[in-house]
Amino acid sequence: MCGELRAEHAGQNVVLMGWVNRRRDHGGLIFLDLRDRSGITQVVVDEKVGAAHDKADAARSEYVVAVKGHVRLRGAGLENPNMPTGAIEVVADELLLLNEAKTPPFSPAEEAIANEEVRLKYRYLDLRRTEMQKNFALRSRVAMAIRNYLVAEGFLEIETPFMTRSTPEGARDYLVPSRVHPGHFYALPQSPQIFKQILMISGFDRYFQVARCFRDEDLRADRQPEFTQIDLEMSFPQQDTIFRVTEGFLTAAFAAAGVALTTPFVRMTYDEAIRNYGIDKPDMRLPAMVTLTDVLTPELRTTLKIEQTLPVLGFVIPGVGELSGTARKALLSEVRAGFGDCGLDLLDIDRLEKAPEFESLARELQGKLLAQPIIDALESSGNIAVTIKGTPLMVVVTPKLGTPAMWNYDPQWIWKRVGALRLQLGAKFADKHGRFAQTGTAADFKFCWVTDFPMYEWDEETKLWNAAHHPFTSPHEDDILAGRLTSDKGAVRALAYDIVLNGTELGSGSIRIHRQDVQAEIFRSLGMTDAEAKERFGFFLDALEYGTPPHGGIALGLDRIVMILAGATSLREVIAFPKTAKAIDLMVDAPTEVSEQQLRDLHLKVRGRS
Ligand code: ASP
């Protein structure tokens, strides 16, 4: 292959085939950089080998050529240390032009191409680029490592249908009209959820699938209408069993990319995540929030016009350094403007420090902020090391008099708002603290499990409780026994968990309901009548009655895992033929209109365009 030749091959006869990456004409000598997926070799064609030289003369970028020749060391001083094959070149005896190429709209030899639309339209050229070739080689290795790990753990890979009926992940379905059954539609699966549960009822014990999922959602930068999950389900598991298997396959996947992870990952409950990070997907590369509520005594609150009963929270952003007076003022007003009229305010510790009556308060706040008890606790669990170097930025947020305890029915809004500020300032000062920089080691990857999610989410628009994960998730036994499914839905915890990496949700799963009566009860609690539940999920409720083992599982986004390992910033860099933010495939130009005949066959009529 073009990327494999080294100094030790000097003198050998070789045949190389590939694409002309670049061509340089030095008159008597023509240099062709020949590229295949393994790399690039410099080929020299001397005018003395007349026929080959004529062909090299005609060759252009992206022509497909075959070269017969011998490997020669480049002369002293002519080596290229930046190329793995930089010590040698191939001297051509024969050259074949296997195919020509039109002048490409961009050269795959270029490293960065600004216009992504052009890249997607000519995806075949874009995929020739070294970076893309690397991404897909990585993707293949990562997927294979995961498969190997799971198979060794006794999992069976079983395929589930693409043409099925609506599944319950809560997004809009992609529909496939039936020709044979007028007016009937299949839905593409939002996930294999119900099938994998049925496979447990069928006694397969451990299932996995590298599964394609389809969700018709409004696309954001990091979403695709079809994406791939590592989907698995186990019978008779403890939550811990699922964590161990997931940590195991992630370790195998990261090892395939040269990163050695340490397990077990940090665990925290949803409530702990909200209280310490203000979010259910904590980015643990930055120190946690610190609760300062007790430092502000009732007297101090009165003097400083702080609401008596609400929390006071703070955090530090490490390594920001001393801010100039102007920079500090600008930051204060930026944050205050961001708070708007929600009632929260920043406490200016620097000013407090200068006022004799508040100096000791300032010292105490600073001491608490820097002590970081939660970080110490996490550090001792071995998975995380956050140390505070340089002058940190210290932020303390207080509720002004009259701040509401609830905002949009959410009693945790203050924690969440301060958590959002922590992330905002973390991003703003990323260059200073350097914690988001990639070092290529395990330290770049802060994993954690978040457990005990709330079972229900209140939807203000529909005035209904929705399943926060999906309706097959088991509530905590205690919450069922205490009757909270009917009396206090907001307090019901689910046996649901997320795996989070660097502030991104990589996947989620749960222990499922395996009793038919509990499942029916949950459907009811979600506002579904028994008739509706029967109509949508009757087959599943039936199946549950034939000896269902306790079971649970998880699904992780493969595209996202590969994107992170490739150091890419978009899923489109690791999906061979992705769609744009408008859900269009620019290469094949899909979706398209179809013929009248096709519509008629499917018993469809287009109602017009919106
Ligand atoms: N089906 C769920 C999802 O796609 C994952 C799971 O519960 O296993 O989010």
Coordinates of C-alpha atoms and ligand atoms in Angstrom, one line a residue, residues 168-169 190-194 196-197 213 215 227 229-233 469-470 473 497 505 507-512 552-556, ligand 1:
P168 CA -42.1 5.0 22.5
E169 CA -39.0 7.2 22.5
Q190 CA -36.9 5.2 17.2
S191 CA -35.0 2.4 18.9
P192 CA -35.4 -1.4 19.2
Q193 CA -36.8 -0.9 22.8
I194 CA -39.8 -3.1 22.7
K196 CA -35.2 -6.1 22.9
Q197 CA -37.5 -6.5 25.9
C213 CA -32.5 4.4 15.0
R215 CA -36.2 10.0 14.9
F227 CA -28.1 7.4 13.9
Q229 CA -26.8 3.0 19.0
I230 CA -25.0 0.3 20.8
D231 CA -28.2 -1.2 22.2
L232 CA -28.2 -3.9 24.8
E233 CA -30.6 -5.7 27.2
H469 CA -37.1 8.2 30.0
H470 CA -39.8 6.0 28.4
T473 CA -38.9 2.2 32.9
Y497 CA -29.6 6.0 34.5
E505 CA -25.1 12.4 27.5
G507 CA -26.5 7.0 26.6
S508 CA -29.3 6.1 28.8
G509 CA -31.1 3.0 30.1
S510 CA -33.2 1.6 32.8
I511 CA -34.3 -1.4 34.7
R512 CA -37.7 -2.2 33.1
G552 CA -32.9 -4.0 32.0
G553 CA -30.6 -2.4 29.5
I554 CA -29.0 0.6 28.0
A555 CA -28.2 2.2 24.6
L556 CA -25.2 4.4 23.8
Ligands
ASP1 N1 -34.3 2.8 24.1 C1 -33.7 3.7 25.0 C2 -33.2 4.9 24.1 O1 -33.0 4.8 22.9 C3 -32.5 3.2 25.7 C4 -32.8 2.1 26.7 O2 -33.7 2.4 27.5 O3 -32.2 1.1 26.6 O4 -32.9 6.0 24.7

